[in-house]
Amino acid sequence: MNNYKINTKCVQAGYTPGNGEPRQIPIIQSTTFKYATSEDMGKLFDLEANGYFYSRLQNPTNDYVAAKLAELEGGTAAMLTSSGQAANFFALFNICEAGSHIVSSSSIYGGTFNLISVTMAKMGIDVTFVSPDCTEEELNAAFKENTRAVFGETIANPALTVLDIEKFAKAAHAHGVPLIVDNTFPTPVNCRPIEWGADIVTHSTTKYMDGHGAAVGGAIIDSGKFDWMAHADKFPGLCTPDESYHGITYAEKFGKEGAFITKATSQLMRDLGCIQSPQSAFILNLGLESLHVRMPRHVENGLAVAEFLEKQPQVNYVSYPGLKSSSYYDIAKKYMPNGGCGVVSFEIKGGREAAEKFMKELKLAAIETHVADARTCCLNPATSTHRQMSEEQLIAAGIPAGLIRISCGLEDKEDLIADLAQALRAI
């Protein structure tokens, strides 16, 4: 499928049925797989043959969909996980261990921020957060001798900052470590970070890739370009024998193209078991088949809503990188010339009370802890996810009480704007 455009890959990549086989990806809803001899199964455990023995590690349905994602992102190997959080954890923990250090953009999803700064810190993994807008000098100053990865989000959730992928990739490679980029919001339809220097790409497939709020999931895609053996001292898990798996040295046996995903599957998925269900993978693939059609509408609606909100007297400011007034407009155009996503953040004057009133008046937009769905949804952090915080704490966290995040769905943009207009009039 390499010669086909991404629109065609969304529909057909990853699975090609043989004569008389199912046209749609089959759901292999089985925990285990039968073999004729112990020798046959033994080859699988020794990673000497391809196949399946237990769905906690791999499943054919999942692998068909993972293969499609690898094609879409321009990678050489991919795997599905139970959630986007699991994908980010696996991507980092696959090359980090106690005593390691991560450089991360500070503008990332709150759950991922907590994963890196709190949970992984308990595992002995340190982090230095840097602004996505930092200079090259500030970025390079964040690295340490034990730095093993750099992490960022193409478009951050919910801050909507845009990562300068080339700048972060240049710094990562200068220090001999890979750049991991969460590409959930733009999807590969609007941005392919590997083309700009990223080494590993992650996704919460729960969002635009599924697109219908039907199945939680995540994915990791390896570019196959990072030379692990050239930095063997930094990555012993990939470049020295794994005694828990017959002494295999992943980087030697599977090369740049397959080492990372093979280790994440045979070691992390084996031990932690964060597998995506075959049913969820099937649902994900249905979403992927229309991803190239849906993303332009999300972008169109997001821009229309952002431009409308920017002109309203009840609104303090609007964050949307597609706006010409945005400080991220130029860099967004560089990495995402066709637009980024349909998520818009804005602050309503009047704080928590005005925001709560506005939310109650909405008719089309549903109040949900979700984004990137076919249906428009919105959230006021001060009255929901960050409800326990005081006004002072909200300000310190950069989340004003009147902040609202709206994810523009696939409805008619005029209907969305009319809904926002009547809710604004109510306050």
XYZ file of C-alpha atoms in Angstrom:
427
model
C 0.000 0.000 0.000
C 3.034 2.302 0.124
C 2.255 3.870 -3.237
C -1.336 4.720 -2.344
C -2.523 7.998 -0.828
C -3.633 8.150 2.792
C -7.341 8.262 1.850
C -6.997 4.839 0.250
C -4.910 3.528 3.148
C -7.623 4.512 5.637
C -10.030 2.242 3.801
C -7.884 -0.678 2.681
C -4.524 -0.877 4.463
C -3.648 -3.589 6.970
C -5.849 -6.422 5.717
C -6.182 -8.046 2.298
C -8.610 -10.992 2.191
C -7.714 -14.043 0.166
C -10.030 -15.922 -2.142
C -13.275 -16.676 -0.324
C -12.143 -14.997 2.921
C -14.155 -12.356 4.837
C -14.133 -8.923 3.185
C -14.261 -7.191 6.559
C -11.553 -7.774 9.147
C -12.674 -10.843 11.130
C -13.095 -10.586 14.894
C -10.954 -13.375 16.358
C -12.695 -13.506 19.737
C -10.508 -16.201 21.221
C -8.189 -16.147 24.195
C -5.996 -18.958 22.918
C -4.870 -20.790 19.775
C -4.389 -24.512 19.038
C -1.218 -26.144 17.740
C -0.461 -29.663 16.593
C 2.787 -30.095 18.508
C 4.704 -28.581 21.389
C 7.517 -27.867 18.945
C 5.227 -25.680 16.848
C 4.199 -23.649 19.865
C 7.758 -23.556 21.165
C 8.882 -21.726 18.024
C 6.421 -18.963 18.861
C 7.715 -18.634 22.408
C 11.257 -18.475 21.034
C 10.196 -15.750 18.550
C 11.426 -18.038 15.763
C 8.035 -18.140 13.989
C 5.079 -15.827 13.461
C 1.748 -16.716 15.009
C -0.456 -16.481 18.068
C -0.725 -18.423 21.280
C -2.514 -16.150 23.762
C -4.495 -12.947 23.182
C -2.956 -11.184 26.188
C 0.069 -10.623 23.967
C -1.222 -10.568 20.400
C -4.402 -11.217 18.446
C -4.909 -11.377 14.655
C -7.701 -8.781 14.645
C -5.531 -6.346 16.574
C -2.564 -6.954 14.295
C -4.585 -6.220 11.139
C -5.591 -2.854 12.579
C -2.095 -2.140 13.922
C -0.714 -2.799 10.443
C -3.111 -0.199 9.048
C -1.945 2.357 11.620
C 1.696 1.661 10.738
C 0.849 2.377 7.089
C -1.039 5.561 7.959
C 1.803 6.976 10.084
C 4.589 5.773 7.814
C 6.058 3.397 10.387
C 7.446 -0.121 10.189
C 5.612 -1.751 13.111
C 2.735 -0.986 15.458
C 0.739 -2.393 18.338
C -2.635 -1.712 19.931
C -3.085 -1.116 23.660
C -6.088 -0.937 25.959
C -6.038 2.879 26.105
C -4.052 5.947 25.108
C -2.635 6.089 28.618
C -1.341 2.533 28.252
C 0.201 3.452 24.882
C 2.147 6.385 26.343
C 3.244 4.358 29.353
C 4.437 1.441 27.206
C 6.226 3.745 24.764
C 8.205 5.366 27.577
C 8.686 2.393 29.884
C 9.912 0.252 26.983
C 13.154 2.253 26.999
C 13.204 3.673 30.545
C 13.862 2.038 33.889
C 14.655 3.087 37.451
C 17.337 5.759 37.221
C 16.272 7.013 33.794
C 15.260 10.565 32.919
C 12.686 11.959 30.470
C 12.484 15.394 28.851
C 8.860 16.282 28.215
C 6.864 19.209 26.956
C 4.956 20.708 29.875
C 1.930 21.250 27.662
C 0.425 17.769 27.560
C -2.777 16.046 28.632
C -3.218 16.166 32.411
C -3.454 12.394 32.733
C -0.163 11.951 30.885
C 1.446 14.714 32.959
C 0.444 12.812 36.103
C 1.616 9.499 34.626
C 5.094 10.909 34.005
C 5.469 13.219 37.004
C 3.858 11.063 39.707
C 3.381 7.407 38.789
C 6.597 6.918 36.825
C 8.466 8.965 39.431
C 7.490 6.276 41.953
C 9.270 3.812 39.659
C 12.447 5.868 39.890
C 12.087 7.627 36.537
C 12.760 11.372 36.677
C 11.406 14.073 34.351
C 12.217 17.624 33.351
C 9.317 19.553 31.845
C 10.022 22.289 29.314
C 7.718 24.748 27.615
C 6.784 23.783 24.048
C 7.834 27.330 23.185
C 11.312 27.014 24.749
C 14.409 28.019 22.838
C 16.838 25.414 21.522
C 19.246 26.417 24.288
C 16.598 25.911 26.988
C 15.606 22.579 25.485
C 19.158 21.255 25.306
C 19.794 22.390 28.880
C 17.051 20.024 30.079
C 18.978 16.891 29.039
C 20.998 14.805 31.486
C 23.407 11.896 31.164
C 20.550 9.525 32.022
C 17.976 11.030 29.623
C 16.389 8.229 27.597
C 13.450 9.848 25.757
C 11.802 13.107 24.746
C 8.000 13.353 24.777
C 5.408 15.817 23.484
C 1.967 16.156 21.890
C 1.479 17.423 18.343
C -1.500 19.490 19.525
C -1.757 19.495 23.300
C -4.982 18.577 25.088
C -6.573 20.911 26.201
C -4.070 23.798 25.890
C -3.948 23.434 22.066
C -0.297 24.426 21.921
C 1.569 23.089 18.868
C 4.832 21.168 19.218
C 7.756 22.186 17.037
C 8.509 18.602 16.061
C 11.693 19.352 14.143
C 13.152 21.360 17.024
C 12.413 18.639 19.572
C 13.606 15.878 17.225
C 16.886 17.707 16.570
C 17.568 18.033 20.289
C 16.600 14.424 21.016
C 18.861 13.055 18.300
C 21.751 15.308 19.309
C 21.612 13.601 22.702
C 21.177 10.099 21.258
C 17.581 9.475 22.335
C 14.268 9.086 20.458
C 11.422 11.598 20.212
C 8.012 10.181 21.148
C 5.029 12.201 19.891
C 1.386 11.748 20.851
C -0.461 12.501 17.602
C -4.007 11.941 18.881
C -5.592 15.272 17.911
C -4.363 15.767 14.318
C -4.306 12.021 13.441
C -2.088 10.952 10.527
C -4.639 12.475 8.155
C -3.491 15.966 9.189
C 0.029 15.362 10.510
C 2.576 12.556 10.277
C 5.248 13.323 12.903
C 7.617 10.653 11.566
C 8.056 12.739 8.415
C 9.306 15.588 10.628
C 11.768 13.527 12.688
C 9.712 11.765 15.367
C 10.816 8.210 16.136
C 7.779 6.801 17.976
C 4.159 7.934 17.578
C 1.356 7.208 20.041
C -2.404 7.640 19.917
C -5.464 7.520 22.066
C -7.513 5.716 19.414
C -10.547 6.449 21.599
C -10.659 9.908 20.025
C -10.871 10.771 16.313
C -9.656 7.381 15.108
C -12.687 5.652 16.630
C -14.647 8.878 16.264
C -17.941 7.638 17.668
C -17.301 7.215 21.398
C -17.646 3.451 21.077
C -14.346 1.866 22.137
C -11.447 2.867 24.391
C -8.026 2.094 22.956
C -4.487 3.205 22.214
C -1.690 2.548 19.732
C 2.088 2.791 19.364
C 3.786 3.117 15.967
C 7.546 2.761 15.493
C 9.204 4.682 12.665
C 11.859 1.983 12.377
C 14.473 4.717 11.947
C 16.107 5.082 15.355
C 19.402 3.191 15.570
C 19.257 1.586 19.015
C 22.587 -0.211 18.653
C 24.356 3.078 17.899
C 23.387 4.097 21.453
C 23.528 0.647 23.036
C 24.763 1.957 26.378
C 21.569 3.993 26.799
C 19.153 1.185 25.908
C 20.288 -2.088 27.508
C 16.728 -3.451 27.367
C 16.919 -3.444 23.582
C 20.633 -3.926 23.049
C 21.635 -6.592 25.587
C 20.216 -10.116 26.068
C 16.787 -10.304 27.695
C 17.205 -13.146 30.180
C 13.436 -13.220 30.722
C 13.015 -14.140 27.060
C 15.663 -16.764 26.207
C 18.493 -14.233 26.076
C 17.197 -12.507 22.939
C 18.808 -9.183 22.036
C 15.910 -7.403 20.337
C 17.917 -4.808 18.409
C 20.141 -7.502 16.925
C 17.430 -10.027 16.085
C 14.754 -7.650 14.799
C 16.762 -4.607 13.713
C 15.703 -0.973 13.779
C 12.407 -1.802 12.090
C 11.059 -4.318 14.604
C 12.987 -4.228 17.872
C 10.915 -1.635 19.746
C 7.462 -3.126 19.102
C 8.675 -6.712 19.547
C 10.100 -5.889 22.975
C 6.973 -3.954 23.987
C 4.832 -6.932 22.996
C 6.884 -9.866 24.281
C 7.939 -8.145 27.504
C 5.559 -5.351 28.544
C 2.329 -6.743 27.117
C 3.278 -10.149 28.498
C 3.819 -8.783 31.999
C 1.263 -5.948 32.169
C -1.434 -7.237 29.824
C -2.865 -3.920 28.591
C -4.243 -5.494 25.410
C -7.044 -3.952 23.356
C -9.970 -6.339 22.906
C -10.539 -7.727 19.386
C -14.064 -6.287 19.453
C -12.679 -2.808 20.192
C -10.078 -3.215 17.447
C -12.849 -4.081 14.997
C -14.799 -0.960 16.016
C -11.614 1.106 15.704
C -11.112 -0.109 12.151
C -14.635 0.947 11.209
C -13.724 4.438 12.424
C -10.444 4.431 10.511
C -12.260 3.669 7.262
C -13.923 7.100 7.377
C -11.183 9.056 9.185
C -10.039 10.843 6.018
C -13.605 11.981 5.362
C -14.376 13.082 8.922
C -11.236 15.049 9.798
C -11.769 17.859 7.234
C -15.293 18.434 8.639
C -14.000 18.528 12.216
C -11.401 21.121 11.165
C -13.976 23.153 9.212
C -16.356 23.226 12.178
C -13.594 23.950 14.684
C -12.325 26.925 12.714
C -15.833 28.313 12.151
C -16.646 28.056 15.866
C -13.300 29.590 16.873
C -13.785 32.531 14.494
C -17.299 33.077 15.828
C -16.248 32.950 19.481
C -13.349 35.341 18.891
C -15.842 38.080 17.995
C -18.139 37.632 20.994
C -18.049 40.233 23.805
C -18.738 37.557 26.447
C -15.473 35.761 25.561
C -12.083 36.801 26.963
C -9.931 34.775 24.571
C -10.010 31.786 22.210
C -7.302 29.128 21.798
C -7.267 27.465 18.397
C -4.088 27.117 16.328
C -6.010 27.569 13.076
C -6.886 31.161 13.971
C -4.695 33.766 12.283
C -4.503 35.547 15.632
C -3.003 32.458 17.305
C 0.675 32.535 18.199
C 0.800 28.967 16.859
C -0.755 29.783 13.481
C 2.481 29.691 11.455
C 3.875 26.532 13.030
C 0.474 24.855 12.746
C 0.427 25.663 9.027
C 3.910 24.182 8.696
C 3.088 20.826 10.268
C -0.642 20.720 9.509
C -1.364 22.631 6.284
C -4.835 21.086 6.050
C -5.747 21.979 9.629
C -5.295 20.275 12.968
C -8.462 19.241 14.770
C -11.913 20.358 15.867
C -11.158 21.132 19.520
C -11.432 24.761 20.676
C -10.733 26.211 24.136
C -12.090 29.592 25.247
C -12.653 31.590 28.424
C -16.019 33.108 29.214
C -16.172 36.359 31.172
C -17.799 35.945 34.569
C -15.873 32.901 35.718
C -17.339 29.686 37.073
C -20.913 30.959 37.442
C -21.105 32.278 33.878
C -19.517 29.110 32.494
C -21.970 26.904 34.356
C -24.902 28.947 33.078
C -23.567 28.788 29.516
C -23.171 25.003 29.675
C -26.730 24.531 30.937
C -28.117 26.481 27.993
C -26.431 24.404 25.295
C -28.778 22.237 23.235
C -26.561 20.443 20.696
C -23.273 20.276 22.582
C -23.343 17.610 25.287
C -21.449 17.956 28.566
C -18.996 15.034 28.525
C -15.480 14.138 29.668
C -14.650 13.349 26.059
C -13.306 14.967 22.903
C -12.853 14.150 19.224
C -16.252 12.576 18.686
C -18.769 12.698 15.826
C -21.077 14.522 18.253
C -20.112 17.914 19.655
C -19.196 17.764 23.323
C -17.847 20.261 25.823
C -16.493 20.566 29.318
C -15.888 23.266 31.912
C -12.964 21.957 34.008
C -13.763 24.219 36.986
C -17.178 22.596 37.468
C -16.158 19.042 36.567
C -12.669 17.537 36.253
C -11.044 20.279 38.380
C -14.039 20.938 40.632
C -12.041 20.313 43.814
C -9.672 23.229 43.113
C -10.086 26.748 44.469
C -10.126 29.834 42.232
C -6.499 30.517 43.176
C -5.451 26.948 42.392
C -7.213 27.082 39.032
C -5.366 30.266 38.089
C -2.040 28.756 39.175
C -2.728 25.715 36.998
C -3.518 27.895 33.990
C -7.157 26.814 33.993
C -9.339 29.884 34.611
C -12.746 29.167 36.105
C -14.446 30.335 32.919
C -12.469 28.052 30.603
C -14.510 25.814 28.328
C -13.214 23.142 25.957
C -15.516 22.338 23.072
C -14.938 19.489 20.645
C -16.766 20.290 17.415
C -18.394 17.232 15.889
C -19.765 16.569 12.435
C -22.970 18.593 12.714
C -23.660 21.577 10.456
C -21.429 24.443 11.552
C -24.290 26.945 11.328
C -26.294 24.882 13.831
C -23.317 24.714 16.176
C -22.773 28.461 16.006
C -26.478 29.124 16.589
C -26.383 26.898 19.668
C -23.357 28.735 21.053
C -24.929 32.111 20.273
C -28.137 31.404 22.182
C -26.180 30.037 25.161
C -23.961 33.142 25.199
C -27.008 35.400 25.131
C -28.289 33.672 28.250
C -25.312 34.911 30.277
